[in-house]
Amino acid sequence: MSTNTFTGDSRPKLEDLLGENEWTRLARKHWNKHTKTRKVKPDVIRKEIWDVLENEGFQFRSLLILESLQLLENYLWPSYNENSTNHHVLLIALIATVKKRENLPVWDTFSDDGERFSSVFRRVLSMSLDSHLSMVIRTHILSFLIGAFQSLDNGLIRKECAPLVSISIWQNLSSEAARERKFEQHAQLKKVWRAAAKRYDSGDEASQAKLRFDRAWLYSMLLDFIGRLQESSSDNTMYCERFLEFLTDLESQLPTRRYVTSLVKDLNLLALIRLSPTFNGEENGLFRDLFVLLRQFVIFPVDDNTGIQHTQVQSYEEHCARLARLQRASLKNFKEKLTILALSNYAAIEKRTELDAHLGSLSDKELADLSGLLGFRTKYPPSAKVEVSRDLLMEILLSSHERRRTFRESVRDLSTLPTEAALYEPTLLRNQHYDGSRSVAIPKLNLQYLSVGDFLWRSFVLYRCESYFEIRKDMEETIKRLQPQHTQLPNSVRFDGFSRMAIPISKPAILEAAPPKVGSNKPGFVRAEIGLDVSRLAESVRREWESLRQDDVVYLLAVDPIDSSRDLTNGHAIHASSRDFGLRALRAAEVERVLDEDGRIIREMPDGETNGYIRRPRLRRLIVKLDAVAWQVDTKRKAEGKPDIYESLNVVVRRKGRENNFNKVLETIRNLALSDIPVPGWLQEVFLGFGDPSSAAYTKLPNSLNQLDFRDTFLDWQHLVETLPDSVIETTTSQEPRIKPPYVLDGILPGSMEPPRPSKKRRRDDSELSQPVRKSIKVSTYQPPNNGPYPTDAPKVNQVRFTQTQVEAIMSGTQPGLTVIVGPPGTGKTDVATQIINNIYHDFPAQRTLLIAHSNQALNQLFQKITKLDIDERHLLRLGHGEEDLETDVSYSKHGRVESFLDNRGHYLAEVSRLAANVEAPGAHGNSCETAGYFNSVYIVPAWSKFWDMANAAETSIPDITTSFPFHQYFSDAPQPLFPPEASKEQVLDIARGCQRHIERIFTELEDIRPFEILRTSRDKANYLLIKEARIIAMTSTHAAIRRQEIADLGFHYDNVIMEEAAQITEIENFIPLALQNPKDDELPLQRVVLCGDHLQNSPIVQNLAFRQFANLEQSLFLRFVRLGVPTIDLDHQGRARPSIAELYKWRYPKLENLPNVLTETEYLRANAGFRHEYQFIDVPDYKGTGESQPTPHYFQNLGEAEYAVAIYQYMRLLGYPASKISILTTYAGQRALIRDVLGHRCAKNRLFGLPRIVTTVDKYQGEQNDYVILSLVRTTRVGYLRDIRRLTVALSRARLGLYILGRRSVFETCYELRQAFVHLFERSNQLLLKTGEIFPTERLLGDEVEATEMAGVEHLGQYVFVITKAKMESLKAGELPLPVIEETPEVMRVDEEDDGEGPVEDGVEEEKEKYGQGEDVIDVT
């Protein structure tokens, strides 16, 4: 194993925080002392911190060190007051910006004193206007303000930022007339303006001064920016880039753009930018890209006052109205020169070139007059340094009246399939190297969106960028592995390397190019054939190629030899051209089918064996559809005499299935963006982030239900009373005060809880009136229907004793509206979700429910619990490829359900034949569902009618009823006697009704099965099942995104959406399941949306730093709702872990308590055999002189921790711990591979040890648990991505009974954010403490005091394990002990796709690669 370590990371390491350098000495001297009061010294701030930072150009490394040394928390903020220097304030802003850039909590530090923070913020605002500060400092200040305006969910920030973008800024419009035109558009604006003026007039001198500053601040910033556009220094350009980012943020959220857009347009800012030297500088490509993004938001078709998006018709009418104003002004005032313009139709003058030609005839003065007549500003303050030239006036007029590209047109014109030009666009390449120092020209996912279309446009752009980033990286890595070399033949390439993801090919053969479809100018499709030589491939690799499915994307590459002078490192591009990597051209294609060498479609994988001889296939043929748009462009290039790209294609590349879904997902997002898909009206405002955050809760909706049947939610009367403590429980019957379930609750809406409105006059007895009013809930019950005499007829009943908050969540989820359930680890949110589903299924039998989860694993766990409820299995359907992993006796896939229906058909028809024999009806009544229906109506229904006529007569006796019962023979196989002798008449009648229901169910099911007799194709049967039969449909968010159009086109309809793992799903993947059906009456007919998740655990995994941190692509809809203040139901009792282990992460959940089971059950009370403690942090020093290592970039390993983890596992196995109860987790994929390697050598082939249940990363294990967890933290130089507290929360909450953490104490105790997590861990010894002489399980209790043996290190533990192993082996040889049983555990050792069996690697083909924070992206071992 290589020990080479890649370096070059500028982030501070452990020695930078603990060693001897200027910053650590300063920290120890001034703020890391153990004293509560710290007096700030201005000379320290100025000379020892500020001057040093300024002299070195504010290096980010130094700022990171100061942030890690807690300069802000321990020195700057505690010591700040009104008399603090400006340098003190600037340092606060600098460190806060660093925190924001590192995705760390920022504003919590200031929450203890809002008044002092307001002082800091006001001073930062003042300094942002100080022209004497350098552009570098002002850029940092602007970054601080950008971070503030991105955090408007924080009340502290919102209070300071809101006045800066209020209607008062309209005081700076060019004229009173301009302001009056705005008031004419919306009458209420005049009232808001008057209220602002009144507030100003009524204020004192200090208040008025503050209000004057607030309304002038943004205007002053804009004028300063306009002046800066004329300068061309690099620092000035970076400031201007940041300012465009700032303006874009303001324009992209309705509350901030409402009044800002008018000011931006009044200043003609877009025209000024476009004509500026900064914009036209050749090297300022990023600035131009940022301008395009800003313009997109400024002209976005939305009413800034109401937030309603304009339709395409409305947008065009507004455009025509602007042209009409221009024509009227031209005809009235410039008739001689602009008559043609005035009389032309709109289409003739809406293009820039035509307008330019018409207006070019005017003189400079006439242009200025025309601009003034149209209401444009033509005069600027001197500070703006604006010369109102002819070019500026022309640009103002042209840009205001030309036809603008809408966001829909930009989405429509962007291709979803890449070419080499698209992969290496400069914009995308800038995103790849994002480090936070400069802006990026990509839209951000904010707290709020302008419209659903705006959200979809942003999501499309970001998803496309991230997909292309991954594709580019994979292509570069593949080319590197192939090792292309020159040959002696011209234009020929030899490949000396190998990649299982690529095969060299000859040029593809074009089979057919279909004519364009109606309304399109591109070919309908272009079909091609590609020959694959598979003769040299290993069988596993060949089968991977044969398993390519329809619509999978493959990539056709024209590869040239790589210049050896170029530095290629692990597929990460550092150049601006595809040719630097040997990639001359790339074309994407979608697979139609895979053929064998005889031209037959490969549907199954034959073993290829004939008479003991294995025939090795030589050729496979791919029939693909080429990218039609790219093919059309290439054809034109060829016609112009340029080289034919398809002649040079020499490699075909595939990607892993899960990563290669991008094209279908992009097409889905694009189709939604172009279709104006609506959000349900009751959810619209909350989704966009406007209005009352609680408006979608059931308590605010008009269709909420005051009475609901909760069936088996409550186990008994005491359970009901305990979980509704704030209500008065009354029964509807006075005979029984404690009735039995099931319970129907009446009066559950909270309206009765609201106390009467108090008078405005104060009273002495106000305190008495303020007592809360308890609502009254009336409870009734009913006798559940008897479903039949067989044991299988008995309904399945819930056994979970739900807590108060769980019941609250179930009640809310059963009601219409939005329910957001926050489920900390072990609080049973899956049980809550299944009970909600059960209640909806029974209370609303006409409704259908869609279940969504991010992973197949979580979805299967939820689905398996649903199958154990009282839900008919014929109404369950599981879509997607994870269905085969369901641990159930029957198949719930589409085809499995169809087969089940057909199997049930035979069973029920046999029952019909038995019924026919019972009633002695001649004929083949059990031949088909149709004949069974006739039989039921002719024989069975009349028989029941005759029986009930007799049985319901008052004079009929019990013997008469039992004698006249017509189906004694049929029910002879039921438990006997069918009618017990001691049964009362009512009981006998109830048994008879149960028998009738049993028989009716047979014919009901046969009626449901009948369409499957009629439908011929399996596809039709499966689709009928989806759109008609299934009532609970489960799929992953990825499957929903891929199949959205196909499912919607079938007419699929559903009423409810329940999402598990909602906090782990990206926002666009949260949205698509809400839109899997086509609108009805211009609205999606959704009634319920239930989101279950935990925003304090892992977020969606986004690999690129720019998309993760800058664009906030890792934001889930769940997290955004929480930030917006949408009411959440926080589950608050955990039943997974020992209370002591739960304490390790309870600080994240202050209200989290323990369920009785973890306090009373034996397994929680007993100690862990062989261990002194149930949890422990074990300090692992360097092993053989080495701590962490990095064999390849971002691939972290720690051999000492790997050996220690395996030694602990061996020790546990020797003591008798089951392997299936032990999981080994780590924070990096490199360490996972190393641990698997060690396990493979030490344990895999030894029956004493075997393999643990799983070895995986923390991220992959979210949602899972095990009794005992061994956790390796890996890092020894810096904390790494674990500084993201969400991941540490996941790591600490996976274990039920035992948690043993391996790490470097000195690294983690220096981290400010993690101090509360490690405080309990560091209270115990850093050395592993063992209790010798015990075997599993032990009778020792957890609190018993025992002598412990301390392990001095991994060598000590290894030696101890060796001694025990040797003794146990001798006992086995002597026959004193039985041979250990081999446990069946999941496979934890796999071979990497690109490793050819040389080492352990990733979990499998379908898994997505893990990428972690801090730039430490984890990759497959290579």
Tab-separated table of C-alpha atoms in Angstrom, residues 27 57 144 154 247 258 302 306 493 571 592 618 741 809 825 867 872 880 927 966 1059 1147 1185 1188 1282 1334 1373 1410:
chain	number	residue	atom	x	y	z
A	27	ALA	CA	-4.662	33.651	21.010
A	57	GLY	CA	-3.512	40.662	1.595
A	144	PHE	CA	-20.752	40.109	4.719
A	154	ASN	CA	-33.136	35.038	11.072
A	247	LEU	CA	-28.037	42.811	-6.743
A	258	ARG	CA	-40.468	44.549	-4.588
A	302	VAL	CA	-43.693	38.676	-12.257
A	306	THR	CA	-48.584	40.639	-5.774
A	493	VAL	CA	-4.605	5.974	-31.820
A	571	GLY	CA	-9.592	13.261	-13.485
A	592	GLU	CA	-32.324	1.611	-27.797
A	618	ARG	CA	-16.900	-11.773	-29.479
A	741	PRO	CA	-61.045	1.326	20.844
A	809	ALA	CA	-48.212	14.120	14.036
A	825	PRO	CA	-32.741	9.605	15.702
A	867	THR	CA	-47.418	-4.645	4.624
A	872	ASP	CA	-55.149	-5.226	1.419
A	880	GLY	CA	-38.500	0.900	-9.336
A	927	ASN	CA	-64.262	-20.926	-15.248
A	966	PRO	CA	-77.164	-21.764	3.569
A	1059	MET	CA	-42.081	11.623	1.889
A	1147	TRP	CA	-27.615	18.759	22.773
A	1185	GLY	CA	4.940	7.013	12.543
A	1188	GLU	CA	-3.820	10.094	8.223
A	1282	LEU	CA	-17.112	16.476	10.355
A	1334	GLU	CA	-16.397	-11.833	30.623
A	1373	LYS	CA	-8.967	-28.444	18.823
A	1410	GLU	CA	-19.808	10.169	-1.850
